[in-house]
Tab-separated table of C-alpha atoms in Angstrom:
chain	number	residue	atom	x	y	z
C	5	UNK	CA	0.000	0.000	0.000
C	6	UNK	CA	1.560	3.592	-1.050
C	7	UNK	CA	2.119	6.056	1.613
C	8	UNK	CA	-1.068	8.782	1.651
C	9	UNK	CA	0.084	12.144	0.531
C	10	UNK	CA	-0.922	15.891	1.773
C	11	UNK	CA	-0.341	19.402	0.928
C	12	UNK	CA	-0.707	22.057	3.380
C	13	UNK	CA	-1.372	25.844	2.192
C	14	UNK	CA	-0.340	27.813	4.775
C	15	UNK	CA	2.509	29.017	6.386
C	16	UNK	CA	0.999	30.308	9.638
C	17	UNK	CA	1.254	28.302	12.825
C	18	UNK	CA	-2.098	26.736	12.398
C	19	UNK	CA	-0.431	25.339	9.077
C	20	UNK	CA	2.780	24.443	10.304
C	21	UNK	CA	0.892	22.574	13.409
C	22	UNK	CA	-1.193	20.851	10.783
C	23	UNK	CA	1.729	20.236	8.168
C	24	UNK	CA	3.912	18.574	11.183
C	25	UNK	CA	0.542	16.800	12.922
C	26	UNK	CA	0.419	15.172	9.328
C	27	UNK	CA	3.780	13.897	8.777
C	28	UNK	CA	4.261	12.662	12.267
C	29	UNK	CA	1.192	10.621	11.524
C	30	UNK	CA	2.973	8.873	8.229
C	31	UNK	CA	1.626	11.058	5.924
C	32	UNK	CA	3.571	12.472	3.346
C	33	UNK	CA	3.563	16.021	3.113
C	34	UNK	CA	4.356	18.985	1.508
C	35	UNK	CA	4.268	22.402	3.072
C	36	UNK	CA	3.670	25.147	0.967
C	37	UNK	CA	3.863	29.013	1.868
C	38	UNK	CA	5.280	32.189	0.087
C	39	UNK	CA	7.704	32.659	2.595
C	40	UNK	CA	6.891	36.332	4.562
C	41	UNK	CA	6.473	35.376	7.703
C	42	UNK	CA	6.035	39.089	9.269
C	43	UNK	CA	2.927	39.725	7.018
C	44	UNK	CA	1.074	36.221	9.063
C	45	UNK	CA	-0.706	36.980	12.275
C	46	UNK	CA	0.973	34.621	13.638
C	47	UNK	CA	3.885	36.572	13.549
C	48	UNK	CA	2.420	39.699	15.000
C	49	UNK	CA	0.640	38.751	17.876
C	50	UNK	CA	1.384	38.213	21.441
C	51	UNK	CA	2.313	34.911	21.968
C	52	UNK	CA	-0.289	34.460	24.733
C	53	UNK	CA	-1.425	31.012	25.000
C	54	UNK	CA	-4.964	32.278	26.171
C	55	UNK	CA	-6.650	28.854	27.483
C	56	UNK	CA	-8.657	31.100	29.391
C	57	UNK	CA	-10.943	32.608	26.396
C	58	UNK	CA	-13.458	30.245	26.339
C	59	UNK	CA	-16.159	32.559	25.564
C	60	UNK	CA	-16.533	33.650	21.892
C	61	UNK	CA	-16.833	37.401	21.577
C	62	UNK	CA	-20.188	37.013	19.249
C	63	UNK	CA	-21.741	37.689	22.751
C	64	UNK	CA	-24.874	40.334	23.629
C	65	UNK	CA	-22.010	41.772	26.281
C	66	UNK	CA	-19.781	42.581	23.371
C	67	UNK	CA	-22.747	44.320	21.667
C	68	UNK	CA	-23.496	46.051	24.680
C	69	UNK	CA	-20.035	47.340	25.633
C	70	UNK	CA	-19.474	48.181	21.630
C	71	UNK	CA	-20.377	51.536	21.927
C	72	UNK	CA	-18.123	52.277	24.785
C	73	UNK	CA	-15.043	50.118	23.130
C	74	UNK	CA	-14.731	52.338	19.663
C	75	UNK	CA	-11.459	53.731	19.232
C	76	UNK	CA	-13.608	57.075	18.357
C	77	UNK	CA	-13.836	56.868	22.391
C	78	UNK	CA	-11.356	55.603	23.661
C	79	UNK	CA	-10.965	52.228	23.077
C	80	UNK	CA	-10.327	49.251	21.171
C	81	UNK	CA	-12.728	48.718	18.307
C	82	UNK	CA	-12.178	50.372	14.888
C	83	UNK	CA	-14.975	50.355	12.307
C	84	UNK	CA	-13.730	52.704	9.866
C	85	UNK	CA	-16.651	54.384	7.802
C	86	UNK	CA	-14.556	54.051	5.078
C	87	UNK	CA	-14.802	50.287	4.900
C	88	UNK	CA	-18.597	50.028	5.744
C	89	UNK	CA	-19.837	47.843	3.081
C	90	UNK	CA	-17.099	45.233	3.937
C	91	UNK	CA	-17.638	45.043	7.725
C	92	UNK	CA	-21.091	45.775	7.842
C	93	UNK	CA	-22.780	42.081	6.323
C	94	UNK	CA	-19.888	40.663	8.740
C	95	UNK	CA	-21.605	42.627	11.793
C	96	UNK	CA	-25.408	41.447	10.753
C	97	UNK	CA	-23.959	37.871	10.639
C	98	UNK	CA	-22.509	38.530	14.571
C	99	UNK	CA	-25.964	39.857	15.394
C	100	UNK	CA	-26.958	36.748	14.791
C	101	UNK	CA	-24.118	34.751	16.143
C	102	UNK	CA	-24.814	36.777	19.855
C	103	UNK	CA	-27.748	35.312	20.255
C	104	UNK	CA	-28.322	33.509	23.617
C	105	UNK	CA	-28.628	29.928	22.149
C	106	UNK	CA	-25.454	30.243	19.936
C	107	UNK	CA	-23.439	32.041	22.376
C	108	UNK	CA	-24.086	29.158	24.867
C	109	UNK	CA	-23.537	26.309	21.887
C	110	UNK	CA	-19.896	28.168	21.103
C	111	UNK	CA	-19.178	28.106	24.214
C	112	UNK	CA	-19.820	24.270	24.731
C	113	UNK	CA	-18.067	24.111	21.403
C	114	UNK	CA	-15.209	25.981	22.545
C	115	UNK	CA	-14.645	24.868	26.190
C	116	UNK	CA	-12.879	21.288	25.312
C	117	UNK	CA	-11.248	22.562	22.200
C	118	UNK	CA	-9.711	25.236	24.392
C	119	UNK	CA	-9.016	22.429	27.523
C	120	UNK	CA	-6.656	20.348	24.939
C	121	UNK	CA	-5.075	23.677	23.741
C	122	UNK	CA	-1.802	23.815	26.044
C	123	UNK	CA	-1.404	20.230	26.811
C	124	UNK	CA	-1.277	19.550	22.715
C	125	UNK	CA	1.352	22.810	23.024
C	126	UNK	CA	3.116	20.597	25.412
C	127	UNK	CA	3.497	17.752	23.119
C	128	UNK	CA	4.579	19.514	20.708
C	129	UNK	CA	7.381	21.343	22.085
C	130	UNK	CA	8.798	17.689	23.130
C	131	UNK	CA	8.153	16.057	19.890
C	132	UNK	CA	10.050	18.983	17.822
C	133	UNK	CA	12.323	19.478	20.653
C	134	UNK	CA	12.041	22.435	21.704
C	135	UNK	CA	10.353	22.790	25.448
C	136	UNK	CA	12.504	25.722	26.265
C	137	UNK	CA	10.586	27.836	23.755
C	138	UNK	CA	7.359	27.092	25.783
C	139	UNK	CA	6.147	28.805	29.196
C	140	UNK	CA	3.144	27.526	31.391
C	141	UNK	CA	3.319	29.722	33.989
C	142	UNK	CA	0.217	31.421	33.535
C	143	UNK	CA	-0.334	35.434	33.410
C	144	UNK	CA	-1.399	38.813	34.868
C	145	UNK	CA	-4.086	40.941	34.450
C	146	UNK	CA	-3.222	44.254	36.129
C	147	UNK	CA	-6.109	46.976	36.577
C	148	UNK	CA	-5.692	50.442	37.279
C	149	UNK	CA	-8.854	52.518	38.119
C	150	UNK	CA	-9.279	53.233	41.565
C	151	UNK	CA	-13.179	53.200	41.477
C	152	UNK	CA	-13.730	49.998	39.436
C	153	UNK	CA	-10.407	47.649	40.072
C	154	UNK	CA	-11.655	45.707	43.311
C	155	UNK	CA	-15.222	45.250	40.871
C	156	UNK	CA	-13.325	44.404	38.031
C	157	UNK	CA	-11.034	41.583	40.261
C	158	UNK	CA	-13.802	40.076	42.097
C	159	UNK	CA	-15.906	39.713	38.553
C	160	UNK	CA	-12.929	37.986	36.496
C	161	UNK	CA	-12.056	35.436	39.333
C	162	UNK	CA	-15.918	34.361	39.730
C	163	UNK	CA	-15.762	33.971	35.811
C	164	UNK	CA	-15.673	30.071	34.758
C	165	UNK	CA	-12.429	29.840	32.491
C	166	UNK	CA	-12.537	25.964	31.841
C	167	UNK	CA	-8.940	24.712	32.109
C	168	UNK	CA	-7.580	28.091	33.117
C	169	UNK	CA	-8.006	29.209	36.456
C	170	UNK	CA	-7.931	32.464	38.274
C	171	UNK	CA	-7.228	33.955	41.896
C	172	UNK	CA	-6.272	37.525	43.291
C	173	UNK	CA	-3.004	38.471	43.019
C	174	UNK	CA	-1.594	37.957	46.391
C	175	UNK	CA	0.572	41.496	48.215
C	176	UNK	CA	3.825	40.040	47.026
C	177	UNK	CA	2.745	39.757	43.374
C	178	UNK	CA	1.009	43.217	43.372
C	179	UNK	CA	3.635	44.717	44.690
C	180	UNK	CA	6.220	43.271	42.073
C	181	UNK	CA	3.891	44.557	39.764
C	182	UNK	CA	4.065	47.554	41.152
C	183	UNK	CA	7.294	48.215	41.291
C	184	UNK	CA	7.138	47.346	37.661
C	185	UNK	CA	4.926	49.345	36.043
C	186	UNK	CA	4.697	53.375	36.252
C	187	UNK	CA	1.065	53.612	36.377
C	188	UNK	CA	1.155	50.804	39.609
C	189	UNK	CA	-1.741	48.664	39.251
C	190	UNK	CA	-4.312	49.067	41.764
C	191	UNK	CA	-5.366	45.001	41.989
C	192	UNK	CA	-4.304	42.167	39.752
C	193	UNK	CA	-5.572	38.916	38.745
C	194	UNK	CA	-2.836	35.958	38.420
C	195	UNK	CA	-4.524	33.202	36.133
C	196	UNK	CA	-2.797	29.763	36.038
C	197	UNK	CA	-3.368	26.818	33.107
C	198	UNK	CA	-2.167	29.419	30.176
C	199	UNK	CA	0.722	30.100	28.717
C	200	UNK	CA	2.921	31.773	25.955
C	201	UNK	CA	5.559	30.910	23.582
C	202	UNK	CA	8.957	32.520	24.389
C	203	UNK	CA	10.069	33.224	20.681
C	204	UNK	CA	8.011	33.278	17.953
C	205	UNK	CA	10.219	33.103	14.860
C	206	UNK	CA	12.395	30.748	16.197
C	207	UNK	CA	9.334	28.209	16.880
C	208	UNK	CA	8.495	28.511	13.321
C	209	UNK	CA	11.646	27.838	12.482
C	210	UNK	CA	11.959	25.048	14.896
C	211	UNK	CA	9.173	23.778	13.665
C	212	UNK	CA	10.089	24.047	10.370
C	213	UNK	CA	13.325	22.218	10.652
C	214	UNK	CA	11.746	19.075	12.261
C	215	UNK	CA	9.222	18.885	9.644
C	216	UNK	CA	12.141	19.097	7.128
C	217	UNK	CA	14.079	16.310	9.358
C	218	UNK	CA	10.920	14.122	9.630
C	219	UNK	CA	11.126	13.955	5.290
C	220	UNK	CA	8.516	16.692	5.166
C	221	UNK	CA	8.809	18.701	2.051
C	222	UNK	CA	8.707	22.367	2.118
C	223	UNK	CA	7.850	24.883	-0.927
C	224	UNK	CA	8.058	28.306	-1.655
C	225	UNK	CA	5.043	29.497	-3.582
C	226	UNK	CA	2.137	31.552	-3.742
C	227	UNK	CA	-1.455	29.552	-4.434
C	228	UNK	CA	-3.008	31.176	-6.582
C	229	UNK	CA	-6.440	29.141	-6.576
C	230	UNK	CA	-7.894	26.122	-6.081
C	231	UNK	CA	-10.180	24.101	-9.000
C	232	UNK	CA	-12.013	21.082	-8.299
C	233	UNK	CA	-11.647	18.443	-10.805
C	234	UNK	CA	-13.381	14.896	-10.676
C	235	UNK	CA	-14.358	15.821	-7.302
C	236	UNK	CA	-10.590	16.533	-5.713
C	237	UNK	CA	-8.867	19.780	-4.743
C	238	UNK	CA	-5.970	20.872	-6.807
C	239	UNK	CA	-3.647	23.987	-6.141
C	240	UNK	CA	-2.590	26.400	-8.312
C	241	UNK	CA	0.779	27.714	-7.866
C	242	UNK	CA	2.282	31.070	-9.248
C	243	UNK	CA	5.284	28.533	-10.049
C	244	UNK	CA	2.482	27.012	-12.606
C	245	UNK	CA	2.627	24.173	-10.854
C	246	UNK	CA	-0.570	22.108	-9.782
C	247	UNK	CA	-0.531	20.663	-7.036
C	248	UNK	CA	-2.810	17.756	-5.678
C	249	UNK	CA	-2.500	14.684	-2.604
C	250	UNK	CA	-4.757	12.490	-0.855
C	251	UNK	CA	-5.661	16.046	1.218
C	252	UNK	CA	-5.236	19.258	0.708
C	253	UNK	CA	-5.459	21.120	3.662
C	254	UNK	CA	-6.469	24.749	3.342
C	255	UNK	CA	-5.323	26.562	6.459
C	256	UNK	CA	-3.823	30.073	4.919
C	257	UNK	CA	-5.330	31.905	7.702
C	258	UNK	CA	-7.249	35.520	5.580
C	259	UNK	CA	-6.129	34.137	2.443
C	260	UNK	CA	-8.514	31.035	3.142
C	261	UNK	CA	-11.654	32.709	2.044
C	262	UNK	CA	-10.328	33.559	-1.788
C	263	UNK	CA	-9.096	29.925	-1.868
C	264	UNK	CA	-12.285	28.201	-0.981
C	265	UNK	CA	-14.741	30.741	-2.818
C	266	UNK	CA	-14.416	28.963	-6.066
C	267	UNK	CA	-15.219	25.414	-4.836
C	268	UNK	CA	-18.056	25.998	-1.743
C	269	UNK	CA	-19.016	29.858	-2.004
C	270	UNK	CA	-19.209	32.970	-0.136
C	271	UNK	CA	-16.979	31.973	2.913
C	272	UNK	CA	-17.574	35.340	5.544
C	273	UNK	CA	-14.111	35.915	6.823
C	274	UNK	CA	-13.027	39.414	7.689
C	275	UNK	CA	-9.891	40.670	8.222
C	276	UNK	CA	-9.739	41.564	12.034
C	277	UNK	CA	-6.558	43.846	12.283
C	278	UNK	CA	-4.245	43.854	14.957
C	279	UNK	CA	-1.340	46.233	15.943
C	280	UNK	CA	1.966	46.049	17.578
C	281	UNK	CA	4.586	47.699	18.907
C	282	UNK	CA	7.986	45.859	19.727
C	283	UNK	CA	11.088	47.194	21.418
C	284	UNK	CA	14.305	45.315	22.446
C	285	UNK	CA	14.444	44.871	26.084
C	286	UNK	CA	16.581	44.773	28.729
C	287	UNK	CA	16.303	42.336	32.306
C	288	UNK	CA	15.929	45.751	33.677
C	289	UNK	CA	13.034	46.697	31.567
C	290	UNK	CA	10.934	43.205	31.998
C	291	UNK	CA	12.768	40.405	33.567
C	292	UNK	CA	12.363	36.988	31.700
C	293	UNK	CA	10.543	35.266	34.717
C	294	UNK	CA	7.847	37.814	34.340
C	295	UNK	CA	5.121	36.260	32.228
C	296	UNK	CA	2.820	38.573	29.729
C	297	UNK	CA	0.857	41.046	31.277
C	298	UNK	CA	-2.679	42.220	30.063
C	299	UNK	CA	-4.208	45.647	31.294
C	300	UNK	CA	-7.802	45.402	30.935
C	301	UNK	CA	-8.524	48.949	31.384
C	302	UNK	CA	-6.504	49.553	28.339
C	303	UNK	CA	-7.610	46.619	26.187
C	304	UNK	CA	-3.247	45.524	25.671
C	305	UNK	CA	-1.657	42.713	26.529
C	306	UNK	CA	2.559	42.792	27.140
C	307	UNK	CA	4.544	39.865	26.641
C	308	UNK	CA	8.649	39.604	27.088
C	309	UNK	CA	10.191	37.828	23.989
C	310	UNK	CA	13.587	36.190	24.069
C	311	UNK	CA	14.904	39.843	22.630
C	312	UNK	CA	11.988	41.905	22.721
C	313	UNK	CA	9.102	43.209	24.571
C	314	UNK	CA	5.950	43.606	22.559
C	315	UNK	CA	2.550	45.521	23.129
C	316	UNK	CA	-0.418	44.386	21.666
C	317	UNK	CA	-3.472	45.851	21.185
C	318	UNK	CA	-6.814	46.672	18.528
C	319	UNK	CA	-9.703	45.100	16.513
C	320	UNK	CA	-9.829	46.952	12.937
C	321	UNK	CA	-12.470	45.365	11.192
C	322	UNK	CA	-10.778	46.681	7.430
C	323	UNK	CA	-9.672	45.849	4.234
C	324	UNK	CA	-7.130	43.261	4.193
C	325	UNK	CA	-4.782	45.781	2.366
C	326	UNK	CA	-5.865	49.128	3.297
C	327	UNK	CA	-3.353	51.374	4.671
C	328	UNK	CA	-2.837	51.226	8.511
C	329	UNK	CA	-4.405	53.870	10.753
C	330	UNK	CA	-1.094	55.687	12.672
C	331	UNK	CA	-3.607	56.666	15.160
C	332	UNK	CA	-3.564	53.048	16.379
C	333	UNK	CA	0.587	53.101	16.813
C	334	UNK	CA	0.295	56.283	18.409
C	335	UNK	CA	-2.391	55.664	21.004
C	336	UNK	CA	-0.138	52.105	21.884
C	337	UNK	CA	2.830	54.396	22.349
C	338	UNK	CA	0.937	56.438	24.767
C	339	UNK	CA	-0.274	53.568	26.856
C	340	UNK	CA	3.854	52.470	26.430
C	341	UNK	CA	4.676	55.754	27.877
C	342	UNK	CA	2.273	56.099	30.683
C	343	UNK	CA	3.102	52.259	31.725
C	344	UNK	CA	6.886	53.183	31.585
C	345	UNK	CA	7.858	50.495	28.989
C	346	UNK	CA	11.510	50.934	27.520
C	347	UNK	CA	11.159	54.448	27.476
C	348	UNK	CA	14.655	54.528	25.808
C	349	UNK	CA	14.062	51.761	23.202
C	350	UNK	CA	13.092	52.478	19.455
C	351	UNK	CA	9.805	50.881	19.103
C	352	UNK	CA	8.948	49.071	15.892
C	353	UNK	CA	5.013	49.465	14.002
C	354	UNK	CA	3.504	46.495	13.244
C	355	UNK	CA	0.036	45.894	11.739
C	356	UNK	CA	-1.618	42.068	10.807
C	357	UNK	CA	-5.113	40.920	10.005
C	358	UNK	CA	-6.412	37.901	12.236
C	359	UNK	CA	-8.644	36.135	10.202
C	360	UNK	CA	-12.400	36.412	11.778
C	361	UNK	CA	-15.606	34.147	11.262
C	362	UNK	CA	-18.771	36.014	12.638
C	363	UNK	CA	-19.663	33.508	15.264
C	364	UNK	CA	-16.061	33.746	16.979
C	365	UNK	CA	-15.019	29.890	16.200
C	366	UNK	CA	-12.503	28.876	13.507
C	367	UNK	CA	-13.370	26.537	10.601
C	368	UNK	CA	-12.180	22.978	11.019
C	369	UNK	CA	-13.216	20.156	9.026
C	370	UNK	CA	-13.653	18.684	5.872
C	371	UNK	CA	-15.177	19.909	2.920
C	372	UNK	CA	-18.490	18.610	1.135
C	373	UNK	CA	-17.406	19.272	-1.941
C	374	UNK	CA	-13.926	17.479	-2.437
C	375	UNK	CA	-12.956	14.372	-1.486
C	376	UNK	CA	-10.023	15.732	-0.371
C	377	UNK	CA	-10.112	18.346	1.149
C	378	UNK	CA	-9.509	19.565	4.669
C	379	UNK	CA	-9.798	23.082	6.121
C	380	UNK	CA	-8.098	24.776	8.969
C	381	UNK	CA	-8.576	28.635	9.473
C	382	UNK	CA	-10.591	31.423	10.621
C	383	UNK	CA	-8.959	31.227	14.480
C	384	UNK	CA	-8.976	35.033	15.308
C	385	UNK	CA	-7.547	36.232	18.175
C	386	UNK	CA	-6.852	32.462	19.266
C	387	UNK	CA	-4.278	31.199	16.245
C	388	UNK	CA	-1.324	30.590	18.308
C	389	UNK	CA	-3.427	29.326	20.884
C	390	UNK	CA	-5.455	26.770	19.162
C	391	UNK	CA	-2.792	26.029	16.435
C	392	UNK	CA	-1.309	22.577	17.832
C	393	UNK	CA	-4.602	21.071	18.609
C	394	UNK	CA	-5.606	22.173	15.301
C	395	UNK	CA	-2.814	20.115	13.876
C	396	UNK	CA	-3.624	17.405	15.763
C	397	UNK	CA	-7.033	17.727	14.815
C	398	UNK	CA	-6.252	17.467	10.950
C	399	UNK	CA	-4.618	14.930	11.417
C	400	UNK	CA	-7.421	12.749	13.059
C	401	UNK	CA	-9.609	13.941	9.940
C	402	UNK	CA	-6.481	12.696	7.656
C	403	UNK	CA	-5.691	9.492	9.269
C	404	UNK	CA	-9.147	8.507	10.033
C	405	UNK	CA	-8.878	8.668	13.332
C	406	UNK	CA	-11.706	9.813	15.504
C	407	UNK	CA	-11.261	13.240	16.197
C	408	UNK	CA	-10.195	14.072	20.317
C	409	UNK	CA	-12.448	17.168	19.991
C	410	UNK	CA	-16.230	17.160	18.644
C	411	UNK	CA	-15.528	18.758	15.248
C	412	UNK	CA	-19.563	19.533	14.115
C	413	UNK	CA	-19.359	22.934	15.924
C	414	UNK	CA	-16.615	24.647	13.595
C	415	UNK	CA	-18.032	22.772	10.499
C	416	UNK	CA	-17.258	25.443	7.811
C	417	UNK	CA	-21.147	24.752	5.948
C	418	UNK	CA	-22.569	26.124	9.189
C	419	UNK	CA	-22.721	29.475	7.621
């Protein structure tokens, strides 16, 4: 019997999760990406291995607290007029998704997928070798405001968080943070079960170089399309190449949607920008045993890199190639000034687009339509988080394995 065969299109870590996942398992498989890794979101983001977010943000208390979270007022949410008739069918479609009903059937969907999150991390740092690149030690939430910290603390540790926990910061670890920070927090929550990856390029290329080791097969090259012929998937490279296998896993995080149009339809992804700000650091400006640090009250998260420390922070629903909004870096280096963050550091702009599906769940499954074909995108905010059990996931589809997480919920015909 010949060896089964895959191609991956993707070059995110939800695709290199799924491309390793696949050759691990005895598949044969080729990896193909165009080889920019700082234009993915999974280069961009904060390396926060958030087991905690097991609530999808299609919620009625996101629709609620929308019109106090625009970045017109103050905070995080930026629906530029400009781009109204390509956000605005996304928002009807989260209308819908907020309902009571969904919202509690996402969140049943969500809750084990996010449980087997970090422990499928954990496997996969040993397997590729690389443990040191992974931290488990959980995170801070630091709040500010005088009049609604002690509220804001006793309402996140009563919230369920599923394999994530949460407790008050205890006097020691308040007053670290503290001494850290120049606005000095007024209360703190310390959460335990999440996590974050220490470097992100060099897990990629970690990654990369065990897939390569294992007899994976890597490619540089755009895909240009997919066409369906005799009822299989077949990529289009810019190489002219086409490219077919026993599966052909679609997992090109935004670029997902133009890929799959052709073959199932309208597929309503949305670009969900993020922005960045990174400056190299010092043990005097965040010590490495310090794990990320998110600041509710300014809608940022801070994690320490191997060289860098990075602030992260936005929701643009926009154009996938529309020109960033400077307001965003500049309101980010406020917050880095007021919080006293390498004050002396240049501080280098980054913007990305998470890629967004209305309900708040990614797309994992496989298609009606081809034979042989998978698909893996659509994570949001939760790529880096969800990417190895992804893999894993794809795999079980692949291999015919029984899936170790109930797949119906991110079925990508549910829309």
């Amino acid at each position: 019997m010949s060896q089964p065969t895959a191609v991956v299109l993707g070059g995110g870590c939800v695709g290199a999760a799924s491309a390793w996942a696949l050759q691990r398992a005895g598949v044969q498989t080729r990896w193909i990406d165009r080889g920019e890794p700082e234009r993915a979101a999974s280069f961009g983001n904060a390396g926060h291995i958030a087991t905690e977010q097991i609530h999808p943000l299609a919620s009625l208390e996101t629709l609620i607290s929308l019109p106090r979270q625009l970045f017109l007022v103050g905070g995080p949410v930026g629906l530029p007029l400009r781009h109204l008739r390509h956000w605005l069918p996304f928002g009807l479609r989260l209308l819908a998704a907020a309902r009571p009903s969904r919202f509690q059937a996402g969140c049943a969907a969500l809750k084990p997928l996010m449980a087997a999150a970090l422990p499928a991390w954990g496997h996969l740092a040993q397997e590729i070798g690389a443990p040191e690149l992974l931290r488990t030690d959980g995170h801070f939430a630091a709040f500010e405001r005088v009049g609604t910290a002690a509220e804001a603390v006793r309402a996140a540790v009563a919230t369920e968080y599923g394999y994530a926990t949460a407790r008050i910061a205890t006097a020691e670890e308040l007053a670290l943070l503290r001494a850290r920070f120049a606005n000095r927090p007024t209360a703190a929550v310390r959460f335990a079960n999440t996590g974050q990856v220490v470097d992100l390029s060099e897990w990629l290329r970690r990654l990369g170089a065990a897939f390569s080791q294992a007899g994976g097969i890597t490619t540089r090259a755009e895909v240009l399309a997919l066409t369906l012929t005799e009822g299989r998937a077949t990529a289009l490279l810019d190489t002219g190449e086409q490219v077919s296998a026993d599966h052909v896993v679609v997992a090109a995080g935004i670029g997902s949607a133009a890929l799959l149009q052709p073959l199932v339809g309208a597929v309503p992804l949305i670009a969900e920008r993020g922005y960045h700000l990174d400056a190299l650091v010092s043990e005097a400006d965040w010590p490495r045993d310090l794990p990320p640090v998110a600041f509710p009250d300014r809608s940022t998260i801070v994690t320490r890199f191997a060289h860098s420390l990075r602030m992260t922070g936005f929701t643009e629903f926009a154009v996938e190639g529309a020109a960033p909004d400077p307001r965003k870096w500049t309101r980010l280096e406020a917050h880095a000034t007021a919080l006293g963050l390498a004050a002396g550091s240049e501080r280098r702009r980054w913007v990305g687009c998470r890629p967004t599906l209305p309900d708040y769940l990614p797309a994992i499954g496989r298609s009606r339509v081809a034979g042989n074909l998978l698909y893996a995108f659509g994570h949001n905010h939760l790529g880096v988080t969800l990417s190895a059990i992804t893999g894993r996931l794809v795999a079980d589809l692949a291999c015919g394995r029984t899936p170790a997480v109930p797949l119906a919920p991110f079925d990508l015909h549910r829309f």
